[in-house]
Amino acid sequence: GENVEQHPSTLSVQEGDSAVIKCTYSDSASNYFPWYKQELGKGPQLIIDIRSNVGEKKDQRIAVTLNKTAKHFSLHITETQPEDSAVYFCAASYNNAGNMLTFGGGTRLMVKP
Amino acid sequence: DTAVSQTPKYLVTQMGNDKSIKCEQNLGHDTMYWYKQDSKKFLKIMFSYNNKELIINETVPNRFSPKSPDKAHLNLHINSLELGDSAVYFCASSQVQGMSYEQYFGPGTRLTVT
């Protein structure tokens, strides 16, 4: 089955700096890679996703890159703000009837004002 | 106007008891899921139901039994609760038919077994 590894487990940055979180996956059949943000006491919320036919996707201050050959993908947050502080999860899945997501271990991002 | 709702939000119970967690989605999605998040924040799929049929059962003890009375509801019943069942349980839904992959998560139910 799929295995997703995520690094770093914690990340502390100054407000305004950039943050990068990296994930690797094991199953070359995976074709969908979402990133979720989980705030304290809440459920994960999708912030951006990428499919295997695309190498990069951007949405305002966040971007995701995918390297299918190396089987890794990354989340980039620019101009970080205190409200970006949360736990971020990467995930991978392939299109099947169940759409099963395998999550990475999570990264706790702390943005210091 | 909650998209995915769960009840209760907190559940404290003793070992050996049986408990249920309810989940409802008003998004019209055809697939619903249960995830378990342990104390280290690790999220793992437990079950997936597509149009009321079980699609995924990820090596979950048979003390856990999901029930889907209709496409909008997926309840989780747990028998003979154990200390190791303490976790946050998340329900989620998505529209698989039509190739929309996004999963919407509920707020979670924190289960504490004493």
XYZ file of C-alpha atoms in Angstrom:
227
model
C 0.000 0.000 0.000
C 0.872 3.660 -0.177
C 3.286 5.217 2.327
C 3.643 8.994 2.665
C 6.466 10.612 4.597
C 6.410 14.289 5.544
C 9.181 16.616 6.731
C 9.790 18.531 8.872
C 7.512 17.591 11.758
C 7.774 21.116 13.171
C 8.677 24.362 11.456
C 9.079 27.776 13.026
C 9.403 30.887 10.838
C 9.246 34.645 11.270
C 6.238 36.457 9.925
C 6.872 37.384 6.306
C 9.308 34.539 5.670
C 8.583 31.563 3.415
C 7.821 28.043 4.626
C 8.402 24.813 2.722
C 7.057 21.387 3.659
C 8.107 18.284 1.749
C 6.495 14.899 1.214
C 7.485 11.693 -0.516
C 5.202 8.868 -1.561
C 5.851 5.261 -2.444
C 3.112 4.169 -4.850
C 3.750 5.310 -8.422
C 0.034 4.739 -9.173
C -0.936 7.679 -6.937
C -2.308 10.539 -9.010
C -3.829 13.014 -6.585
C -1.945 14.993 -3.928
C -3.883 17.305 -1.622
C -2.650 19.477 1.231
C -4.796 20.017 4.298
C -4.567 22.616 7.062
C -5.793 21.665 10.519
C -6.361 24.377 13.086
C -6.643 23.581 16.770
C -9.854 21.756 17.598
C -11.031 21.610 13.991
C -11.134 19.140 11.146
C -8.616 19.251 8.292
C -9.459 21.674 5.511
C -8.201 21.410 1.937
C -5.988 24.349 0.985
C -4.580 23.217 -2.351
C -4.249 20.063 -4.398
C -2.438 18.858 -7.495
C -2.990 16.023 -9.920
C -0.288 13.948 -11.516
C -0.644 15.561 -14.948
C 0.473 18.930 -13.542
C 3.906 19.900 -12.199
C 3.010 23.038 -10.280
C -0.053 24.863 -9.027
C -0.359 28.211 -7.301
C -3.100 29.920 -5.347
C -2.168 33.361 -4.011
C 0.483 32.795 -1.294
C 0.515 29.015 -1.501
C 1.941 26.775 -4.192
C 2.499 23.067 -4.622
C 5.087 21.360 -6.814
C 5.117 17.723 -7.889
C 8.020 15.621 -9.133
C 6.532 12.326 -10.327
C 9.888 10.821 -11.219
C 11.269 11.342 -7.747
C 7.855 10.755 -6.147
C 7.900 13.855 -4.041
C 5.786 16.972 -3.709
C 6.135 20.154 -1.705
C 4.026 22.935 -0.235
C 5.354 26.476 -0.398
C 3.847 29.301 1.642
C 5.179 32.786 0.968
C 4.819 35.912 3.113
C 3.703 33.851 6.101
C 1.251 35.367 8.569
C 0.431 34.376 12.170
C -2.890 32.926 10.980
C -0.940 30.410 8.886
C 0.074 28.726 12.155
C -1.518 25.263 12.119
C -0.744 21.616 11.402
C -0.366 20.865 7.696
C -0.872 17.422 6.198
C 0.076 16.146 2.776
C -1.729 13.144 1.332
C -1.704 10.905 -1.707
C -4.310 8.775 -3.404
C -5.194 7.168 -6.713
C -8.545 7.318 -8.352
C -10.584 4.341 -7.337
C -14.099 3.874 -6.087
C -13.088 4.669 -2.543
C -10.690 7.562 -3.179
C -8.600 6.523 -0.197
C -6.235 9.194 1.105
C -2.973 8.197 2.774
C -1.735 11.056 4.948
C 1.752 12.131 5.917
C 2.572 12.551 9.590
C 1.863 16.295 9.639
C 3.947 19.463 10.099
C 3.270 21.903 12.889
C 3.957 25.358 11.455
C 4.473 28.227 13.868
C 4.666 31.751 12.474
C 6.163 34.174 14.965
C 4.978 37.782 14.765
C -24.968 25.823 7.308
C -22.577 23.031 8.258
C -21.405 20.798 5.406
C -20.269 17.781 7.466
C -21.484 17.517 11.033
C -20.694 15.023 13.775
C -22.256 14.321 17.130
C -21.190 14.272 19.833
C -18.146 16.542 19.826
C -16.807 14.966 23.030
C -17.409 11.470 24.340
C -16.025 10.176 27.630
C -16.787 6.590 28.532
C -15.442 3.585 30.373
C -13.724 0.511 29.012
C -16.109 -2.172 27.878
C -18.946 0.185 26.979
C -20.570 0.475 23.539
C -20.885 3.892 21.926
C -21.921 5.476 18.628
C -20.820 8.557 16.734
C -23.120 10.073 14.140
C -22.162 11.861 10.932
C -24.265 13.745 8.424
C -23.325 15.602 5.247
C -25.554 18.019 3.353
C -23.326 18.317 0.289
C -25.054 15.638 -1.761
C -21.835 13.613 -1.918
C -21.828 9.937 -2.822
C -18.927 8.811 -0.608
C -18.319 9.111 3.111
C -15.351 8.174 5.291
C -14.237 7.663 8.845
C -10.697 8.595 9.905
C -8.941 8.131 13.218
C -6.434 10.721 14.484
C -4.245 9.504 17.317
C -2.510 11.504 20.030
C 0.447 12.180 17.722
C -1.906 13.713 15.147
C -1.487 10.831 12.705
C -4.570 10.535 10.448
C -5.571 7.113 9.175
C -8.511 5.988 7.069
C -10.809 3.466 8.728
C -13.761 3.061 6.376
C -15.099 4.375 3.103
C -18.693 4.044 1.940
C -19.789 4.747 -1.625
C -23.545 4.989 -2.192
C -24.178 3.144 1.077
C -21.807 0.292 0.195
C -18.590 -0.447 2.069
C -15.610 0.179 -0.205
C -12.655 0.326 2.186
C -12.098 -1.346 5.521
C -8.548 -0.700 6.595
C -7.646 -3.436 9.097
C -9.998 -2.058 11.689
C -11.044 -4.417 14.522
C -14.512 -5.798 14.018
C -15.547 -4.022 17.221
C -15.957 -1.042 14.901
C -19.035 -1.237 12.709
C -20.012 1.558 10.334
C -23.633 1.910 9.328
C -24.912 3.973 6.423
C -28.714 4.311 6.513
C -28.616 6.609 3.483
C -26.086 8.508 1.377
C -26.113 11.500 3.713
C -25.325 9.596 6.910
C -22.488 7.368 8.067
C -22.533 6.370 11.729
C -19.769 4.598 13.626
C -20.620 2.112 16.334
C -17.892 0.832 18.641
C -18.369 -2.204 20.866
C -16.381 -3.147 23.961
C -14.357 0.063 24.022
C -10.658 -0.214 24.878
C -8.171 2.367 26.152
C -6.448 2.355 22.754
C -9.633 3.556 21.080
C -9.091 6.983 22.634
C -8.569 9.345 19.703
C -10.287 11.978 17.603
C -12.563 10.485 14.966
C -13.282 12.464 11.816
C -16.020 11.911 9.323
C -15.503 13.165 5.769
C -17.331 13.134 2.465
C -16.543 13.575 -1.220
C -18.146 13.232 -4.617
C -16.199 10.427 -6.270
C -18.393 10.084 -9.357
C -17.535 13.047 -11.521
C -13.841 12.922 -10.547
C -14.039 15.514 -7.769
C -11.430 14.359 -5.326
C -11.802 16.888 -2.511
C -12.758 15.434 0.848
C -14.628 17.653 3.290
C -14.014 16.876 6.942
C -16.305 17.244 9.920
C -15.195 18.925 13.174
C -14.241 15.651 14.840
C -15.367 13.675 17.886
C -12.874 13.366 20.710
C -13.344 9.957 22.315
C -11.773 9.338 25.714
C -11.917 5.846 27.155
C -11.098 5.567 30.877
